[in-house]
mmCIF file of C-alpha atoms in Angstrom:
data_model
loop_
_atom_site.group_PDB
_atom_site.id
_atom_site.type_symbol
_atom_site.label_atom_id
_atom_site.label_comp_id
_atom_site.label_asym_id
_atom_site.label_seq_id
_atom_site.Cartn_x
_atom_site.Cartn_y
_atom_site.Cartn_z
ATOM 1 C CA UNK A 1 -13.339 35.037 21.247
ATOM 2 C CA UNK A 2 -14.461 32.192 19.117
ATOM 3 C CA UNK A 3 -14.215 28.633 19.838
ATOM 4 C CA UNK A 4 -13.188 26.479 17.500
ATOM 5 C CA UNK A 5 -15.847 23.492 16.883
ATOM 6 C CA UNK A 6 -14.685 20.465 16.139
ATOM 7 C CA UNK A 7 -16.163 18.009 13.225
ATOM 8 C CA UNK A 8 -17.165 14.772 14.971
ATOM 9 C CA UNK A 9 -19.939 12.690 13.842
ATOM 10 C CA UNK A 10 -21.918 10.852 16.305
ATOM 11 C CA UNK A 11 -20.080 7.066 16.130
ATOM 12 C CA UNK A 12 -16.504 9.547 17.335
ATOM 13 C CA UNK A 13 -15.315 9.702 13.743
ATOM 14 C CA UNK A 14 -14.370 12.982 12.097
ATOM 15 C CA UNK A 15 -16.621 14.040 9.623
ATOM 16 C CA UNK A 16 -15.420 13.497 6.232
ATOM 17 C CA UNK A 17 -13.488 10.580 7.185
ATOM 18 C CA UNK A 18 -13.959 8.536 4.018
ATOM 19 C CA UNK A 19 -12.934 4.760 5.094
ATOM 20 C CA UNK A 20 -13.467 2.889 1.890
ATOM 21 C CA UNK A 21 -11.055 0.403 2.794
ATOM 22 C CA UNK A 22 -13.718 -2.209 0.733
ATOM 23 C CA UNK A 23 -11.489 -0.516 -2.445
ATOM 24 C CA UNK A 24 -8.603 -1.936 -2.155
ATOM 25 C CA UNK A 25 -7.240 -5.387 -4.199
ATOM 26 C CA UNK A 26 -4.629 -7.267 -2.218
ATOM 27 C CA UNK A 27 -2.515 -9.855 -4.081
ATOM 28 C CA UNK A 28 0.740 -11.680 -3.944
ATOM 29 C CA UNK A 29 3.675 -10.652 -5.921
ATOM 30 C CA UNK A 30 7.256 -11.392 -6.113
ATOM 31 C CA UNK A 31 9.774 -8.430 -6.644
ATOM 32 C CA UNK A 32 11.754 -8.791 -10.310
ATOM 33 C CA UNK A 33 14.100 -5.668 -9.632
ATOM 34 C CA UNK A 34 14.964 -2.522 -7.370
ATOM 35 C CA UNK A 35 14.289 0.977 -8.604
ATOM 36 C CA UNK A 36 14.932 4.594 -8.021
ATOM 37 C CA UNK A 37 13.112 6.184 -4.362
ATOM 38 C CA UNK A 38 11.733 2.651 -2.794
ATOM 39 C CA UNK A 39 10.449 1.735 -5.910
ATOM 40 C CA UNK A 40 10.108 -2.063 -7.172
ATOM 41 C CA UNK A 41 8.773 -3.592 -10.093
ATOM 42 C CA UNK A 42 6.997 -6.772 -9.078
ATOM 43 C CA UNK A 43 5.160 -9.624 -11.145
ATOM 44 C CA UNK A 44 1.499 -10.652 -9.486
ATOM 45 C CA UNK A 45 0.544 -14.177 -9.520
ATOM 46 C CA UNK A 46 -1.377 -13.227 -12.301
ATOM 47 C CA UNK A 47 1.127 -12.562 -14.992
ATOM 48 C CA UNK A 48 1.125 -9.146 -14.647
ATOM 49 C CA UNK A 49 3.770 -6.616 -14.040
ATOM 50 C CA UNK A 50 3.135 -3.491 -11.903
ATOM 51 C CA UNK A 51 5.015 -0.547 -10.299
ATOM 52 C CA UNK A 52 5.148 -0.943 -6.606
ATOM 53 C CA UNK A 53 6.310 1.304 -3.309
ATOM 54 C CA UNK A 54 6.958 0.520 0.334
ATOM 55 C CA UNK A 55 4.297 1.252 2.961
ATOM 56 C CA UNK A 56 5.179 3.658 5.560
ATOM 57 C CA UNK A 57 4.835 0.829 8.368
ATOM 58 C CA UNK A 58 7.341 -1.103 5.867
ATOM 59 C CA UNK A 59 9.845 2.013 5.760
ATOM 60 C CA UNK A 60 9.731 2.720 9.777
ATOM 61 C CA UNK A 61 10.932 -0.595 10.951
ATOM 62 C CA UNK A 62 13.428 -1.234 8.334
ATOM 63 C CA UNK A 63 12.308 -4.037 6.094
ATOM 64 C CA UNK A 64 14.167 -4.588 3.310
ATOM 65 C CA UNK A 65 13.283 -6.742 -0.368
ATOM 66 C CA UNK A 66 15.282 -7.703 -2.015
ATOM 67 C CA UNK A 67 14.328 -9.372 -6.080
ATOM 68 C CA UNK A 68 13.036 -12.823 -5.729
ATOM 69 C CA UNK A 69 10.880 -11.619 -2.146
ATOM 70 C CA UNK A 70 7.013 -12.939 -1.828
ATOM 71 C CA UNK A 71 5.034 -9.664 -1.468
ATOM 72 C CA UNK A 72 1.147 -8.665 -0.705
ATOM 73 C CA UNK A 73 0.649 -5.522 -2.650
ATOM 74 C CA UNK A 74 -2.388 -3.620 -2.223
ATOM 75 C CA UNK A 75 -3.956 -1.833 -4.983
ATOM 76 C CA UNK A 76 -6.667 0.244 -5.941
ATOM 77 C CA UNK A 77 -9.598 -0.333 -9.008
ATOM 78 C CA UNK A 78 -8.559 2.625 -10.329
ATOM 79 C CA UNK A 79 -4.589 2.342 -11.114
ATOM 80 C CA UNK A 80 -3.950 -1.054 -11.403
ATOM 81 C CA UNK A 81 -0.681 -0.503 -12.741
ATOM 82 C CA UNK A 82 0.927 0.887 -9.439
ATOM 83 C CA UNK A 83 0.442 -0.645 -5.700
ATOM 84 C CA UNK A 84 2.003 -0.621 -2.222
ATOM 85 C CA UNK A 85 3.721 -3.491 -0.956
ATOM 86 C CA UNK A 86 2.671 -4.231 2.650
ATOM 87 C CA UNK A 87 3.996 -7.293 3.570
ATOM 88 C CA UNK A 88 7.290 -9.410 2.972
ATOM 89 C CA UNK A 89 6.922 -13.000 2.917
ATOM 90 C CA UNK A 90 10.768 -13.736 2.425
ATOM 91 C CA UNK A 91 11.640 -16.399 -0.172
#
């Protein structure tokens, strides 16, 4: 019988964790208009409009935008035409 080894690093962390949590651009938004599958379109305090989706936290304890809702959407470098929305901030 073989044992199965498990990948820990030293610090308790699995190896190959990859926590570049540095990446990610928050902003504030507000949300223009509901779409399809938890989908909103939402204008940054920069001008610009982006594609953004609910955060799994957001989803699990039932919050709910509506258009006209303060938002902080977190995005990536990468795509910076699609986010999540974390946080409400109401109206």
């Amino acid at each position: 019988m073989s044992k199965k080894r498990k990948n820990f690093t030293a610090d308790g962390k699995k190896s190959g964790y990859n926590g570049k949590k540095g990446d990610i651009i928050e902003i504030e938004g507000t949300v223009l208009e509901n779409l399809p599958n938890a989908t909103f379109k939402v204008r940054l305090k920069n001008g610009h409009e982006i594609l953004g989706h609910i955060s799994g936290r957001m989803r699990m304890n039932f919050i709910r935008l509506l258009p006209g809702d303060d938002v902080t959407v977190e995005m990536t470098p990468y795509d910076l035409t699609k986010g999540r929305i974390v946080k409400r901030h109401g109206k």
